[in-house]
Amino acid sequence: RYESVTTVGETFADAVLGIGVAEGVDGEIIHVNGTTWRIPADGVPHRAPADLGMPFAVAAYGGTPVTRDVPQGSSMADVTALVDQVLAAEALHHDYLVAAVELVGDFSDVLLRSEHGQTPPYQPLGTEGSVTGEVRFPFDAWSGTLAGFRFPDVADDIVIPGLHLHGISRDHTSGGHCHEMTVQRARLRVWVDDVEVDVPGLPVAA
């Protein structure tokens, strides 16, 4: 499903942070610090206009963040475990909620990705480098913001289990969905209360 079901303005106008994908899978979306960015297949971020359509987006509104320093050398798995530690300390558990996550700092061995945009008739997403597949951007060193959500470890065909982060570099010259990274120095913020999650286009329960 690649057609738009919401817009940047509708979903992110009052959001603390958010992620999504542009219509026709024409780039990854990240919303941080009041600005929404689209990172297309060339890896260069652009400010996303309010009327840009999205087939999928998740946004967090409000909430009180818990802040932690992230140990140097931490991987994606280590950061996921740290998020879970924050939730456990708050007597919460990721099985029962979606936690909004922001990671700001300096990283190494970073692998970001985006997708080639498509037009109808849409094709299934392909392999790396194909016309309908992902394009990967490796960085030995990268500084910026990684933002997204710690989703429950369930396969419900709606969200991807685990930690799902999109990134925008400090100088706004690179970004995308984060596959891999190693923390050199970073601060983690996890929103654990009063977080609303908006996944537009889901069927309405009877």
N, CA, C and O of each residue as an XYZ file, in Angstrom:
824
protein
N       0.847     -1.180      0.000
C       0.000      0.000      0.000
C       0.887      1.236      0.000
O       1.429      1.619      1.037
N       1.033      1.854     -1.157
C       1.943      2.990     -1.281
C       1.213      4.319     -1.458
O       1.855      5.367     -1.519
N      -0.133      4.294     -1.542
C      -0.873      5.539     -1.731
C      -0.984      6.291     -0.408
O      -0.959      5.694      0.669
N      -1.105      7.605     -0.512
C      -1.183      8.453      0.660
C      -2.471      8.218      1.441
O      -3.547      8.080      0.860
N      -2.346      8.173      2.781
C      -3.512      8.112      3.664
C      -3.516      9.280      4.645
O      -4.491      9.475      5.371
N      -2.439     10.052      4.671
C      -2.341     11.231      5.516
C      -1.299     12.157      4.904
O      -0.679     11.820      3.895
N      -1.106     13.323      5.513
C      -0.097     14.266      5.040
C       0.841     14.637      6.187
O       0.556     14.393      7.359
N       1.953     15.229      5.811
C       2.912     15.700      6.806
C       2.256     16.676      7.768
O       2.457     16.587      8.979
N       1.469     17.612      7.235
C       0.817     18.600      8.079
C      -0.188     17.993      9.027
O      -0.271     18.398     10.187
N      -0.954     17.025      8.551
C      -1.971     16.399      9.387
C      -1.357     15.603     10.538
O      -1.879     15.619     11.652
N      -0.264     14.917     10.275
C       0.296     14.000     11.263
C       1.325     14.657     12.183
O       1.380     14.339     13.371
N       2.139     15.567     11.649
C       3.282     16.056     12.418
C       3.149     17.490     12.924
O       4.078     17.996     13.554
N       2.031     18.158     12.671
C       1.908     19.573     13.029
C       2.221     19.831     14.497
O       2.902     20.805     14.819
N       1.737     18.977     15.388
C       1.936     19.174     16.828
C       2.760     18.052     17.459
O       2.712     17.858     18.674
N       3.502     17.327     16.658
C       4.212     16.153     17.152
C       5.529     16.514     17.824
O       6.190     17.481     17.445
N       5.900     15.724     18.826
C       7.222     15.817     19.435
C       8.257     15.220     18.484
O       9.319     15.801     18.262
N       7.938     14.071     17.935
C       8.787     13.430     16.941
C       7.939     12.465     16.140
O       6.827     12.121     16.542
N       8.465     12.027     15.005
C       7.718     11.068     14.198
C       8.552     10.532     13.056
O       9.599     11.082     12.713
N       8.065      9.445     12.471
C       8.711      8.838     11.312
C       7.624      8.416     10.331
O       6.452      8.310     10.693
N       8.023      8.178      9.100
C       7.073      7.732      8.090
C       7.792      7.462      6.787
O       9.019      7.369      6.735
N       6.993      7.338      5.730
C       7.522      7.146      4.385
C       6.683      7.985      3.441
O       5.472      8.110      3.625
N       7.319      8.558      2.432
C       6.613      9.404      1.482
C       5.794      8.557      0.514
O       6.081      7.379      0.299
N       4.771      9.181     -0.062
C       3.902      8.469     -1.002
C       4.721      7.880     -2.144
O       5.658      8.502     -2.643
N       4.345      6.658     -2.552
C       5.102      5.969     -3.588
C       6.467      5.517     -3.117
O       7.362      5.306     -3.935
N       6.648      5.362     -1.803
C       7.927      5.036     -1.153
C       9.061      5.935     -1.644
O      10.206      5.501     -1.771
N       8.721      7.194     -1.919
C       9.696      8.134     -2.455
C      10.432      8.846     -1.321
O      10.403     10.072     -1.221
N      11.085      8.068     -0.476
C      11.906      8.639      0.572
C      11.412      8.345      1.976
O      10.217      8.172      2.214
N      12.365      8.291      2.900
C      12.074      8.118      4.314
C      11.746      9.470      4.938
O      12.250     10.502      4.493
N      10.900      9.465      5.970
C      10.460     10.690      6.634
C      10.889     10.664      8.097
O      10.756      9.645      8.775
N      11.411     11.812      8.583
C      11.692     11.975     10.012
C      11.249     13.369     10.427
O      11.494     14.350      9.725
N      10.591     13.441     11.585
C      10.163     14.718     12.146
C      10.814     14.901     13.504
O      10.539     14.143     14.434
N      11.680     15.908     13.624
C      12.330     16.238     14.891
C      12.485     17.747     14.993
O      12.621     18.439     13.984
N      12.462     18.243     16.211
C      12.699     19.668     16.472
C      11.791     20.579     15.646
O      12.208     21.651     15.206
N      10.555     20.144     15.441
C       9.582     20.962     14.751
C       9.691     20.980     13.243
O       8.956     21.720     12.589
N      10.584     20.191     12.668
C      10.780     20.166     11.215
C      10.653     18.746     10.697
O      11.158     17.809     11.316
N       9.979     18.579      9.559
C       9.850     17.283      8.908
C      10.771     17.233      7.710
O      10.790     18.153      6.892
N      11.535     16.160      7.606
C      12.490     15.970      6.522
C      12.127     14.736      5.714
O      11.671     13.733      6.262
N      12.336     14.820      4.398
C      12.219     13.658      3.508
C      13.593     13.348      2.963
O      14.282     14.231      2.452
N      13.996     12.084      3.072
C      15.293     11.654      2.545
C      15.046     10.699      1.393
O      14.732      9.531      1.623
N      15.183     11.172      0.146
C      14.931     10.319     -1.019
C      16.104      9.394     -1.319
O      17.022      9.261     -0.509
N      16.069      8.762     -2.479
C      17.040      7.725     -2.814
C      18.458      8.249     -3.002
O      19.403      7.460     -2.990
N      18.637      9.572     -3.178
C      19.996     10.097     -3.283
C      20.607     10.396     -1.925
O      21.774     10.778     -1.835
N      19.816     10.223     -0.859
C      20.335     10.387      0.477
C      20.438     11.805      0.980
O      20.922     12.027      2.089
N      19.991     12.784      0.188
C      20.091     14.195      0.570
C      18.753     14.668      1.132
O      17.757     14.653      0.409
N      18.699     15.085      2.393
C      17.428     15.492      3.007
C      16.860     16.772      2.409
O      17.597     17.674      2.011
N      15.523     16.828      2.356
C      14.792     18.025      1.949
C      13.698     18.267      2.977
O      13.125     17.321      3.518
N      13.410     19.535      3.244
C      12.269     19.842      4.111
C      10.999     19.369      3.424
O      10.766     19.669      2.253
N      10.187     18.634      4.154
C       8.965     18.072      3.582
C       7.829     19.082      3.708
O       7.577     19.577      4.806
N       7.134     19.402      2.611
C       6.007     20.338      2.690
C       4.830     19.719      3.434
O       4.706     18.497      3.519
N       3.970     20.578      3.970
C       2.837     20.107      4.771
C       1.885     19.234      3.979
O       1.213     18.375      4.551
N       1.814     19.444      2.644
C       0.865     18.676      1.838
C       1.461     17.392      1.276
O       0.807     16.710      0.488
N       2.694     17.046      1.665
C       3.299     15.799      1.184
C       2.522     14.621      1.747
O       2.305     14.539      2.956
N       2.101     13.704      0.876
C       1.352     12.534      1.297
C       2.236     11.429      1.833
O       3.400     11.300      1.453
N       1.660     10.628      2.729
C       2.378      9.496      3.318
C       1.436      8.305      3.440
O       0.310      8.465      3.911
N       1.865      7.120      3.031
C       1.059      5.912      3.230
C       1.203      5.341      4.641
O       0.390      4.522      5.069
N       2.229      5.772      5.354
C       2.466      5.264      6.706
C       3.207      6.318      7.507
O       4.156      6.928      7.013
N       2.777      6.533      8.742
C       3.475      7.458      9.629
C       3.127      7.128     11.068
O       2.033      6.643     11.358
N       4.061      7.393     11.962
C       3.839      7.233     13.398
C       4.361      8.496     14.064
O       5.465      8.949     13.763
N       3.574      9.062     14.967
C       3.969     10.299     15.625
C       3.673     10.226     17.106
O       2.731      9.554     17.526
N       4.475     10.918     17.900
C       4.275     11.010     19.341
C       3.958     12.447     19.700
O       4.579     13.380     19.190
N       2.983     12.617     20.583
C       2.537     13.940     21.004
C       2.620     14.035     22.521
O       2.042     13.213     23.231
N       3.340     15.042     23.017
C       3.410     15.236     24.457
C       4.238     14.184     25.151
O       5.029     13.480     24.523
N       4.049     14.083     26.453
C       4.805     13.122     27.235
C       5.989     13.769     27.931
O       6.417     14.864     27.566
N       6.507     13.089     28.929
C       7.662     13.549     29.700
C       8.832     12.609     29.438
O       8.752     11.427     29.775
N       9.923     13.107     28.843
C      11.017     12.199     28.516
C      11.890     11.845     29.712
O      12.108     12.665     30.603
N      12.385     10.611     29.718
C      13.417     10.170     30.642
C      14.725     10.165     29.859
O      14.787      9.613     28.760
N      15.775     10.777     30.418
C      17.036     10.948     29.708
C      18.117     10.065     30.308
O      18.233      9.948     31.528
N      18.910      9.443     29.439
C      20.017      8.594     29.876
C      21.228      8.843     28.969
O      21.075      9.105     27.776
N      22.428      8.758     29.547
C      23.645      8.698     28.736
C      23.780      7.283     28.189
O      23.475      6.307     28.874
N      24.241      7.185     26.943
C      24.398      5.872     26.311
C      25.882      5.493     26.345
O      26.720      6.283     25.910
N      26.221      4.323     26.844
C      27.634      3.926     26.914
C      28.286      3.876     25.527
O      27.669      3.453     24.549
N      29.522      4.309     25.467
C      30.277      4.229     24.225
C      30.380      2.778     23.768
O      30.580      1.870     24.574
N      30.240      2.580     22.467
C      30.306      1.238     21.896
C      28.976      0.529     21.802
O      28.906     -0.602     21.320
N      27.909      1.184     22.260
C      26.586      0.553     22.219
C      26.104      0.365     20.790
O      26.260      1.244     19.943
N      25.518     -0.790     20.540
C      24.929     -1.115     19.239
C      23.435     -0.835     19.271
O      22.904     -0.393     20.289
N      22.756     -1.092     18.158
C      21.304     -0.963     18.130
C      20.665     -1.870     19.179
O      19.726     -1.469     19.867
N      21.182     -3.097     19.297
C      20.637     -4.028     20.283
C      20.853     -3.508     21.702
O      19.981     -3.650     22.559
N      22.022     -2.901     21.948
C      22.303     -2.356     23.270
C      21.376     -1.187     23.590
O      20.893     -1.067     24.716
N      21.127     -0.329     22.608
C      20.218      0.801     22.822
C      18.805      0.296     23.081
O      18.102      0.829     23.940
N      18.386     -0.727     22.347
C      17.068     -1.327     22.590
C      16.967     -1.833     24.024
O      15.949     -1.628     24.685
N      18.016     -2.492     24.509
C      18.027     -2.991     25.882
C      17.982     -1.844     26.881
O      17.344     -1.958     27.928
N      18.660     -0.728     26.566
C      18.643      0.426     27.452
C      17.246      1.045     27.511
O      16.782      1.438     28.581
N      16.584      1.130     26.365
C      15.195      1.611     26.351
C      14.328      0.729     27.240
O      13.514      1.233     28.014
N      14.500     -0.577     27.133
C      13.712     -1.501     27.943
C      14.020     -1.346     29.434
O      13.139     -1.519     30.276
N      15.283     -1.017     29.754
C      15.628     -0.762     31.151
C      14.912      0.477     31.677
O      14.447      0.497     32.816
N      14.826      1.515     30.834
C      14.098      2.727     31.219
C      12.634      2.396     31.484
O      12.057      2.848     32.473
N      12.040      1.608     30.602
C      10.638      1.242     30.770
C      10.440      0.402     32.031
O       9.470      0.600     32.763
N      11.349     -0.529     32.284
C      11.230     -1.373     33.471
C      11.331     -0.538     34.747
O      10.620     -0.795     35.718
N      12.216      0.463     34.745
C      12.370      1.326     35.911
C      11.114      2.145     36.179
O      10.862      2.563     37.309
N      10.327      2.369     35.125
C       9.072      3.100     35.250
C       7.886      2.152     35.454
O       6.728      2.564     35.377
N       8.193      0.872     35.717
C       7.170     -0.162     35.897
C       6.303     -0.317     34.648
O       5.100     -0.565     34.727
N       6.952     -0.161     33.497
C       6.285     -0.339     32.215
C       7.015     -1.439     31.447
O       8.106     -1.859     31.834
N       6.410     -1.896     30.366
C       7.051     -2.924     29.554
C       6.661     -2.722     28.103
O       5.523     -2.370     27.793
N       7.625     -2.951     27.214
C       7.364     -2.691     25.803
C       6.306     -3.613     25.204
O       5.779     -3.326     24.129
N       5.989     -4.711     25.879
C       4.920     -5.576     25.376
C       3.576     -4.851     25.346
O       2.675     -5.228     24.597
N       3.451     -3.811     26.164
C       2.156     -3.183     26.343
C       2.093     -1.751     25.834
O       1.059     -1.099     25.975
N       3.162     -1.252     25.252
C       3.142      0.130     24.783
C       4.154      0.319     23.669
O       5.007     -0.533     23.417
N       4.032      1.470     23.007
C       5.013      1.912     22.029
C       5.713      3.126     22.633
O       5.062      4.122     22.948
N       7.019      3.053     22.795
C       7.779      4.141     23.404
C       8.448      4.978     22.321
O       9.077      4.445     21.406
N       8.301      6.309     22.438
C       9.000      7.229     21.531
C      10.437      7.388     21.996
O      10.699      7.510     23.192
N      11.382      7.385     21.034
C      12.812      7.349     21.344
C      13.545      8.398     20.503
O      13.282      8.557     19.312
N      14.469      9.104     21.153
C      15.348     10.037     20.435
C      16.773      9.834     20.934
O      17.017      9.763     22.139
N      17.704      9.741     20.001
C      19.107      9.511     20.306
C      19.902     10.591     19.578
O      19.879     10.657     18.349
N      20.604     11.436     20.328
C      21.340     12.563     19.744
C      22.810     12.443     20.117
O      23.149     12.301     21.291
N      23.695     12.501     19.099
C      25.107     12.430     19.420
C      25.982     12.077     18.245
O      25.676     12.396     17.096
N      27.086     11.407     18.557
C      28.093     11.024     17.570
C      28.145      9.504     17.478
O      28.093      8.799     18.486
N      28.251      9.015     16.236
C      28.157      7.580     15.991
C      29.228      7.150     14.987
O      29.763      7.974     14.245
N      29.531      5.864     14.974
C      30.432      5.277     13.977
C      29.752      4.076     13.340
O      28.757      3.561     13.850
N      30.311      3.637     12.209
C      29.804      2.447     11.506
C      28.292      2.538     11.313
O      27.553      1.605     11.629
N      27.850      3.671     10.791
C      26.426      3.926     10.598
C      26.007      3.474      9.203
O      26.685      3.761      8.216
N      24.891      2.771      9.135
C      24.318      2.357      7.852
C      22.891      2.877      7.773
O      22.013      2.435      8.515
N      22.667      3.834      6.851
C      21.354      4.399      6.617
C      20.840      3.918      5.271
O      21.602      3.424      4.440
N      19.516      4.072      5.064
C      18.980      3.629      3.786
C      17.764      4.473      3.418
O      17.139      5.102      4.272
N      17.445      4.470      2.120
C      16.184      5.030      1.648
C      15.685      4.132      0.520
O      16.234      3.057      0.279
N      14.635      4.588     -0.169
C      14.022      3.780     -1.226
C      13.847      4.602     -2.494
O      13.673      5.819     -2.434
N      13.892      3.935     -3.635
C      13.544      4.566     -4.907
C      12.042      4.823     -4.954
O      11.250      3.942     -4.620
N      11.649      6.017     -5.365
C      10.231      6.310     -5.526
C       9.625      5.526     -6.670
O      10.305      5.213     -7.648
N       8.336      5.208     -6.546
C       7.629      4.449     -7.571
C       6.379      5.194     -8.026
O       5.864      6.072     -7.334
N       5.914      4.820     -9.200
C       4.624      5.283     -9.710
C       3.795      4.055    -10.056
O       4.359      2.989    -10.307
N       2.462      4.176    -10.078
C       1.615      3.024    -10.401
C       1.928      2.496    -11.803
O       2.263      3.288    -12.683
N       1.829      1.186    -12.038
C       1.488      0.150    -11.043
C       2.670     -0.123    -10.116
O       3.784     -0.375    -10.576
N       2.419     -0.072     -8.808
C       3.483     -0.254     -7.828
C       3.991     -1.684     -7.839
O       3.242     -2.636     -8.059
N       5.295     -1.803     -7.594
C       5.937     -3.110     -7.538
C       6.375     -3.403     -6.106
O       6.618     -2.480     -5.328
N       6.476     -4.697     -5.754
C       6.991     -5.029     -4.419
C       8.402     -4.474     -4.247
O       9.160     -4.381     -5.213
N       8.751     -4.107     -3.017
C      10.094     -3.625     -2.769
C      11.097     -4.721     -3.091
O      10.919     -5.881     -2.718
N      12.162     -4.327     -3.795
C      13.143     -5.299     -4.253
C      14.368     -5.353     -3.376
O      14.321     -5.008     -2.195
N      15.456     -5.783     -3.955
C      16.702     -5.926     -3.225
C      17.520     -4.646     -3.327
O      17.193     -3.734     -4.087
N      18.584     -4.602     -2.546
C      19.428     -3.416     -2.507
C      19.890     -3.021     -3.906
O      20.401     -3.854     -4.655
N      19.707     -1.745     -4.258
C      20.202     -1.218     -5.523
C      19.291     -1.411     -6.711
O      19.565     -0.834     -7.763
N      18.222     -2.187     -6.614
C      17.330     -2.379     -7.748
C      16.421     -1.163     -7.898
O      16.382     -0.297     -7.023
N      15.692     -1.102     -9.006
C      14.828      0.039     -9.277
C      13.785      0.206     -8.187
O      13.428      1.333     -7.841
N      13.291     -0.894     -7.642
C      12.280     -0.821     -6.586
C      12.860     -1.137     -5.212
O      12.113     -1.351     -4.257
N      14.183     -1.168     -5.107
C      14.795     -1.587     -3.852
C      15.418     -0.457     -3.072
O      15.299      0.711     -3.439
N      16.085     -0.816     -1.991
C      16.667      0.182     -1.118
C      18.049      0.603     -1.594
O      18.753     -0.151     -2.265
N      18.415      1.818     -1.232
C      19.754      2.351     -1.460
C      20.382      2.565     -0.095
O      19.760      3.166      0.781
N      21.594      2.087      0.101
C      22.240      2.147      1.408
C      23.359      3.181      1.414
O      24.063      3.367      0.421
N      23.509      3.856      2.569
C      24.494      4.914      2.733
C      25.344      4.604      3.969
O      24.890      4.830      5.091
N      26.564      4.092      3.789
C      27.420      3.800      4.951
C      28.259      5.023      5.346
O      28.692      5.794      4.490
N      28.479      5.184      6.653
C      29.304      6.270      7.175
C      30.227      5.713      8.253
O      29.779      5.045      9.184
N      31.524      5.997      8.117
C      32.457      5.616      9.180
C      32.192      6.431     10.436
O      32.269      5.919     11.553
N      31.876      7.718     10.235
C      31.544      8.603     11.349
C      30.340      9.441     10.949
O      30.253      9.910      9.814
N      29.419      9.627     11.876
C      28.181     10.350     11.580
C      27.669     10.980     12.860
O      27.679     10.349     13.917
N      27.218     12.232     12.766
C      26.680     12.933     13.935
C      25.295     13.454     13.596
O      25.060     13.966     12.502
N      24.382     13.317     14.548
C      23.035     13.801     14.295
C      22.033     13.222     15.260
O      22.358     12.859     16.391
N      20.790     13.145     14.781
C      19.663     12.677     15.590
C      19.046     11.442     14.965
O      18.752     11.417     13.770
N      18.852     10.420     15.781
C      18.103      9.231     15.408
C      16.827      9.247     16.231
O      16.880      9.349     17.457
N      15.688      9.147     15.574
C      14.413      9.233     16.279
C      13.462      8.178     15.748
O      13.516      7.800     14.577
N      12.589      7.709     16.632
C      11.611      6.719     16.201
C      10.920      6.086     17.383
O      10.564      6.766     18.346
N      10.729      4.770     17.309
C       9.877      4.103     18.287
C      10.398      2.707     18.606
O      10.948      2.001     17.761
N      10.193      2.347     19.880
C      10.437      0.988     20.310
C       9.069      0.293     20.268
O       8.227      0.500     21.142
N       8.865     -0.538     19.229
C       7.602     -1.236     19.045
C       7.621     -2.570     19.798
O       8.693     -3.129     20.031
N       6.452     -3.084     20.179
C       6.396     -4.404     20.818
C       6.973     -5.495     19.927
O       6.922     -5.402     18.701
N       7.515     -6.517     20.548
C       8.103     -7.632     19.809
C       7.026     -8.619     19.368
O       7.044     -9.791     19.745
N       6.098     -8.127     18.572
C       5.033     -8.966     18.040
C       4.954     -8.755     16.537
O       5.281     -7.682     16.030
N       4.520     -9.782     15.836
C       4.337     -9.690     14.386
C       2.852     -9.500     14.106
O       2.087    -10.463     14.068
N       2.453     -8.239     13.910
C       1.033     -7.959     13.700
C       0.748     -7.397     12.312
O      -0.380     -6.995     12.025
N       1.784     -7.365     11.432
C       1.647     -6.868     10.061
C       1.305     -5.384     10.014
O       0.876     -4.887      8.973
N       1.486     -4.668     11.122
C       1.228     -3.233     11.148
C       2.529     -2.461     11.347
O       2.833     -1.548     10.580
N       3.286     -2.820     12.360
C       4.550     -2.153     12.627
C       5.661     -3.190     12.698
O       5.411     -4.382     12.876
N       6.890     -2.714     12.556
C       8.045     -3.595     12.601
C       8.465     -3.769     14.053
O       8.699     -2.770     14.732
N       8.572     -4.992     14.557
C       8.962     -5.198     15.954
C      10.342     -4.612     16.250
O      11.189     -4.497     15.364
N      10.544     -4.248     17.507
C      11.851     -3.777     17.927
C      12.013     -2.275     17.822
O      11.037     -1.525     17.832
N      13.267     -1.846     17.719
C      13.609     -0.428     17.661
C      13.701      0.014     16.204
O      14.495     -0.524     15.432
N      12.882      1.000     15.835
C      12.816      1.476     14.453
C      13.168      2.958     14.473
O      12.404      3.772     14.992
N      14.334      3.316     13.904
C      14.833      4.683     13.949
C      15.099      5.232     12.565
O      15.600      4.527     11.688
N      14.755      6.513     12.371
C      15.175      7.264     11.198
C      16.134      8.347     11.659
O      16.081      8.777     12.811
N      17.021      8.797     10.759
C      18.040      9.744     11.159
C      18.123     10.973     10.273
O      17.755     10.942      9.099
N      18.616     12.060     10.862
C      18.952     13.278     10.134
C      20.270     13.776     10.724
O      20.395     13.912     11.941
N      21.245     14.046      9.869
C      22.552     14.461     10.367
C      22.502     15.869     10.945
O      21.590     16.643     10.654
N      23.482     16.186     11.756
C      23.539     17.485     12.421
C      23.584     18.624     11.410
O      23.016     19.689     11.649
N      24.262     18.402     10.273
C      24.356     19.445      9.250
C      23.285     19.308      8.167
O      23.317     20.025      7.167
N      22.337     18.388      8.367
C      21.194     18.196      7.466
C      21.614     17.819      6.039
O      20.925     18.165      5.079
N      22.739     17.114      5.901
C      23.192     16.693      4.579
C      23.002     15.203      4.320
O      23.225     14.746      3.199
N      22.596     14.437      5.327
C      22.394     13.001      5.146
C      21.336     12.519      6.127
O      21.033     13.176      7.123
N      20.789     11.358      5.819
C      19.774     10.786      6.694
C      19.184      9.534      6.102
O      19.681      9.011      5.105
N      18.111      9.048      6.723
C      17.432      7.860      6.242
C      17.087      6.919      7.380
O      17.290      7.235      8.552
N      16.562      5.762      7.017
C      16.281      4.712      7.993
C      17.600      4.134      8.476
O      18.493      3.864      7.672
N      17.730      3.940      9.788
C      18.983      3.455     10.358
C      18.967      1.933     10.482
O      18.160      1.367     11.220
N      19.869      1.279      9.750
C      20.044     -0.169      9.857
C      20.981     -0.535     11.001
O      20.699     -1.428     11.799
N      22.120      0.191     11.060
C      23.159     -0.140     12.019
C      23.839      1.129     12.501
O      23.850      2.139     11.797
N      24.405      1.081     13.697
C      25.223      2.172     14.213
C      25.918      1.709     15.478
O      25.503      0.746     16.123
N      26.992      2.421     15.819
C      27.689      2.222     17.083
C      27.825      3.582     17.749
O      28.306      4.533     17.133
N      27.410      3.676     18.987
C      27.446      4.948     19.708
C      28.868      5.286     20.125
O      29.566      4.453     20.702
N      29.295      6.509     19.831
C      30.530      7.039     20.380
C      30.235      7.937     21.582
O      30.893      7.848     22.619
N      29.239      8.797     21.419
C      28.771      9.638     22.517
C      27.348     10.066     22.186
O      27.112     10.661     21.135
N      26.404      9.774     23.061
C      25.015     10.093     22.746
C      24.178     10.174     24.008
O      24.501      9.572     25.033
N      23.097     10.933     23.910
C      22.085     11.028     24.955
C      20.792     10.428     24.427
O      20.376     10.704     23.301
N      20.170      9.611     25.248
C      18.919      8.945     24.902
C      17.768      9.609     25.641
O      17.872      9.892     26.834
N      16.674      9.857     24.937
C      15.438     10.304     25.576
C      14.332      9.324     25.201
O      14.151      8.978     24.033
N      13.604      8.889     26.215
C      12.488      7.959     26.028
C      11.251      8.579     26.666
O      11.260      8.930     27.846
N      10.189      8.712     25.880
C       8.929      9.238     26.400
C       8.086      8.074     26.914
O       7.774      7.144     26.169
N       7.721      8.136     28.195
C       7.093      6.972     28.811
C       5.686      7.244     29.327
O       5.052      6.324     29.845
N       5.164      8.472     29.211
C       3.793      8.713     29.648
C       3.116      9.710     28.722
O       3.766     10.575     28.133
N       1.812      9.577     28.604
C       0.998     10.488     27.795
C       1.436     10.544     26.333
O       1.304     11.577     25.677
N       1.950      9.439     25.836
C       2.336      9.390     24.426
C       1.173      8.849     23.601
O       0.622      7.790     23.903
N       0.814      9.575     22.579
C      -0.201      9.109     21.640
C       0.494      8.651     20.368
O       1.384      9.337     19.865
N       0.100      7.511     19.850
C       0.668      6.986     18.626
C      -0.386      6.999     17.540
O      -1.483      6.469     17.716
N      -0.049      7.605     16.420
C      -0.980      7.747     15.300
C      -0.452      6.950     14.130
O       0.598      7.279     13.578
N      -1.160      5.914     13.746
C      -0.820      5.121     12.562
C      -1.972      5.292     11.584
O      -2.914      4.501     11.598
N      -1.911      6.310     10.737
C      -3.052      6.595      9.854
C      -3.360      5.438      8.920
O      -2.470      4.687      8.521
N      -4.619      5.309      8.581
C      -5.031      4.347      7.569
C      -5.352      2.968      8.083
O      -5.721      2.097      7.296
N      -5.223      2.730      9.406
C      -5.566      1.426      9.935
C      -7.075      1.233      9.919
O      -7.823      2.195     10.097
N      -7.533      0.002      9.709
C      -8.978     -0.232      9.784
C      -9.524      0.142     11.148
O      -8.862     -0.076     12.163
N     -10.708      0.695     11.182
C     -11.332      1.067     12.426
C     -11.995     -0.152     13.048
O     -12.750     -0.860     12.381
N     -11.714     -0.399     14.325
C     -12.267     -1.575     14.990
C     -13.771     -1.435     15.124
O     -14.277     -0.333     15.337
N     -14.481     -2.531     15.001
C     -15.941     -2.493     15.109
C     -16.343     -2.304     16.557
O     -17.534     -2.245     16.864
